[in-house]
mmCIF file of C-alpha atoms and ligand atoms in Angstrom:
data_model
loop_
_atom_site.group_PDB
_atom_site.id
_atom_site.type_symbol
_atom_site.label_atom_id
_atom_site.label_comp_id
_atom_site.label_asym_id
_atom_site.label_seq_id
_atom_site.Cartn_x
_atom_site.Cartn_y
_atom_site.Cartn_z
ATOM 1 C CA MET A 1 22.979 -12.375 6.411
ATOM 2 C CA ALA A 2 25.152 -10.121 8.871
ATOM 3 C CA ASP A 3 26.232 -9.027 11.650
ATOM 4 C CA VAL A 4 25.797 -5.439 11.794
ATOM 5 C CA THR A 5 26.768 -2.692 13.909
ATOM 6 C CA TYR A 6 25.584 0.644 14.825
ATOM 7 C CA TYR A 7 26.692 3.378 16.934
ATOM 8 C CA CYS A 8 23.792 5.450 18.577
ATOM 9 C CA PRO A 9 24.907 9.226 17.147
ATOM 10 C CA ARG A 10 23.446 10.468 20.632
ATOM 11 C CA CYS A 11 25.353 8.001 22.962
ATOM 12 C CA GLU A 12 27.288 5.720 20.982
ATOM 13 C CA THR A 13 25.942 2.665 22.406
ATOM 14 C CA LEU A 14 26.468 -0.284 20.456
ATOM 15 C CA ALA A 15 24.380 -2.144 18.795
ATOM 16 C CA THR A 16 24.297 -5.726 17.013
ATOM 17 C CA VAL A 17 21.833 -6.702 14.647
ATOM 18 C CA GLU A 18 21.768 -9.405 12.698
ATOM 19 C CA ARG A 19 20.334 -7.937 8.305
ATOM 20 C CA ASP A 20 20.788 -8.496 4.505
ATOM 21 C CA ALA A 21 23.240 -8.109 3.962
ATOM 22 C CA TYR A 22 21.760 -6.678 0.042
ATOM 23 C CA LEU A 23 20.675 -3.441 2.091
ATOM 24 C CA ALA A 24 22.478 -0.647 2.430
ATOM 25 C CA ASP A 25 23.138 2.062 4.590
ATOM 26 C CA LYS A 26 22.123 5.400 3.831
ATOM 27 C CA SER A 27 22.728 7.260 7.592
ATOM 28 C CA VAL A 28 22.587 6.538 11.071
ATOM 29 C CA THR A 29 19.481 9.610 12.404
ATOM 30 C CA PRO A 30 18.511 10.449 15.755
ATOM 31 C CA TYR A 31 15.125 11.629 13.536
ATOM 32 C CA PRO A 32 13.179 9.641 10.893
ATOM 33 C CA LEU A 33 13.206 11.607 7.968
ATOM 34 C CA GLU A 34 10.209 13.004 6.649
ATOM 35 C CA GLY A 35 8.626 10.618 4.615
ATOM 36 C CA TRP A 36 10.551 7.090 5.604
ATOM 37 C CA SER A 37 8.366 4.205 7.741
ATOM 38 C CA TYR A 38 10.377 2.168 10.443
ATOM 39 C CA ASP A 39 9.762 -0.876 11.431
ATOM 40 C CA PRO A 40 11.357 -2.078 14.602
ATOM 41 C CA PRO A 41 14.453 -4.043 14.562
ATOM 42 C CA SER A 42 13.060 -7.228 15.032
ATOM 43 C CA ALA A 43 11.002 -6.721 12.146
ATOM 44 C CA LEU A 44 15.552 -6.945 10.205
ATOM 45 C CA PRO A 45 16.423 -9.355 8.690
ATOM 46 C CA HIS A 46 13.761 -8.495 6.212
ATOM 47 C CA ALA A 47 11.662 -5.202 6.379
ATOM 48 C CA ASP A 48 9.739 -3.604 4.512
ATOM 49 C CA ALA A 49 10.325 -0.427 6.027
ATOM 50 C CA ASP A 50 12.470 2.322 4.599
ATOM 51 C CA GLY A 51 14.298 2.359 8.069
ATOM 52 C CA VAL A 52 14.559 0.812 11.336
ATOM 53 C CA ARG A 53 13.719 2.417 14.198
ATOM 54 C CA PHE A 54 15.803 1.682 17.197
ATOM 55 C CA VAL A 55 15.290 2.505 21.366
ATOM 56 C CA CYS A 56 18.708 2.912 22.097
ATOM 57 C CA GLY A 57 19.249 -0.004 25.150
ATOM 58 C CA GLU A 58 15.524 -0.404 24.795
ATOM 59 C CA SER A 59 14.674 -2.183 22.031
ATOM 60 C CA ASP A 60 14.136 -6.328 20.965
ATOM 61 C CA GLY A 61 15.894 -7.948 18.805
ATOM 62 C CA VAL A 62 19.171 -6.059 18.789
ATOM 63 C CA ASP A 63 22.488 -6.798 21.169
ATOM 64 C CA TRP A 64 23.455 -3.750 22.759
ATOM 65 C CA SER A 65 26.798 -3.203 24.057
ATOM 66 C CA GLU A 66 25.291 -0.881 27.069
ATOM 67 C CA ASP A 67 21.812 -0.267 28.921
ATOM 68 C CA GLY A 68 21.607 2.931 25.905
ATOM 69 C CA CYS A 69 20.018 6.161 26.553
ATOM 70 C CA GLY A 70 16.866 4.889 25.573
ATOM 71 C CA GLU A 71 16.382 7.849 23.256
ATOM 72 C CA PRO A 72 15.313 7.005 19.489
ATOM 73 C CA PHE A 73 17.953 6.630 16.663
ATOM 74 C CA TYR A 74 16.737 5.694 12.747
ATOM 75 C CA LEU A 75 18.730 3.781 10.584
ATOM 76 C CA ASN A 76 17.806 4.553 7.267
ATOM 77 C CA PHE A 77 18.512 2.316 3.814
ATOM 78 C CA VAL A 78 18.765 3.090 0.246
ATOM 79 C CA ARG A 79 16.223 3.433 -1.474
ATOM 80 C CA HIS A 80 15.760 1.913 -4.852
ATOM 81 C CA ASP A 81 13.972 3.440 -7.573
ATOM 82 C CA GLU A 82 10.820 5.474 -5.886
ATOM 83 C CA GLY A 83 11.037 8.923 -5.893
ATOM 84 C CA ARG A 84 14.533 8.703 -7.039
ATOM 85 C CA GLU A 85 15.505 9.825 -10.124
ATOM 86 C CA ILE A 86 18.036 7.551 -11.611
ATOM 87 C CA ASP A 87 20.668 8.691 -13.551
ATOM 88 C CA SER A 88 20.487 7.870 -17.325
ATOM 89 C CA GLU A 89 23.166 7.952 -19.676
ATOM 90 C CA PRO A 90 22.476 9.551 -23.384
ATOM 91 C CA ALA A 91 23.152 6.293 -25.814
ATOM 92 C CA SER A 92 26.555 7.781 -26.857
ATOM 93 C CA GLU A 93 25.767 8.012 -30.861
ATOM 94 C CA TYR A 94 29.529 6.756 -32.442
ATOM 95 C CA VAL A 95 29.740 6.076 -35.913
ATOM 96 C CA GLU A 96 30.980 3.546 -36.655
ATOM 97 C CA LEU A 97 33.589 4.049 -39.404
ATOM 98 C CA ASN A 98 33.395 2.557 -42.525
ATOM 99 C CA VAL A 99 36.626 0.331 -42.261
ATOM 100 C CA ARG A 100 37.510 -1.480 -45.452
ATOM 101 C CA PRO A 101 39.565 -4.469 -44.855
ATOM 102 C CA SER A 102 42.425 -3.637 -47.007
ATOM 103 C CA GLU A 103 42.577 -5.866 -50.294
ATOM 104 C CA PRO A 104 45.204 -8.736 -49.764
ATOM 105 C CA ARG A 105 47.971 -8.132 -52.331
ATOM 106 C CA GLY A 106 47.408 -11.442 -53.610
ATOM 107 C CA PRO A 107 49.610 -12.229 -57.112
ATOM 108 C CA GLN A 108 51.108 -10.258 -59.561
ATOM 109 C CA GLY A 109 47.342 -10.314 -61.849
ATOM 110 C CA PRO A 110 47.078 -12.442 -64.280
ATOM 111 C CA GLY A 111 49.437 -14.034 -67.489
ATOM 112 C CA GLY A 112 52.930 -14.635 -65.848
ATOM 113 C CA PRO A 113 55.340 -13.977 -68.207
ATOM 114 C CA THR A 114 55.535 -15.888 -71.510
ATOM 115 C CA PRO A 115 58.685 -16.338 -73.429
HETATM 116 ZN ZN1 ZN B 1 22.184 6.437 23.067
#
């Protein structure tokens, strides 16, 4: 867990929340993204939603640097799997060359020097 800070996109009041570090941030927006679900900051650090809806200066579970503007803003996490195209890497076909190890050069063939 870590303290993470966000700026209100409207008034730049600093919001500090504690949350799981594994969640990756996509963006902070003054409006919700369509089709996304949002939890209040008090649901952190284990929010199930796609993001968090802050009310600037008012939301619980947040350290506000100032009183804020009282307007909502939205933190959007990077969503995994659902509704997201995963770039599939084509399996690279490579021809395995059938390289034989060069035959070891032994001593000259059979038959030693004969008198
Ligand atoms: Zn604000």
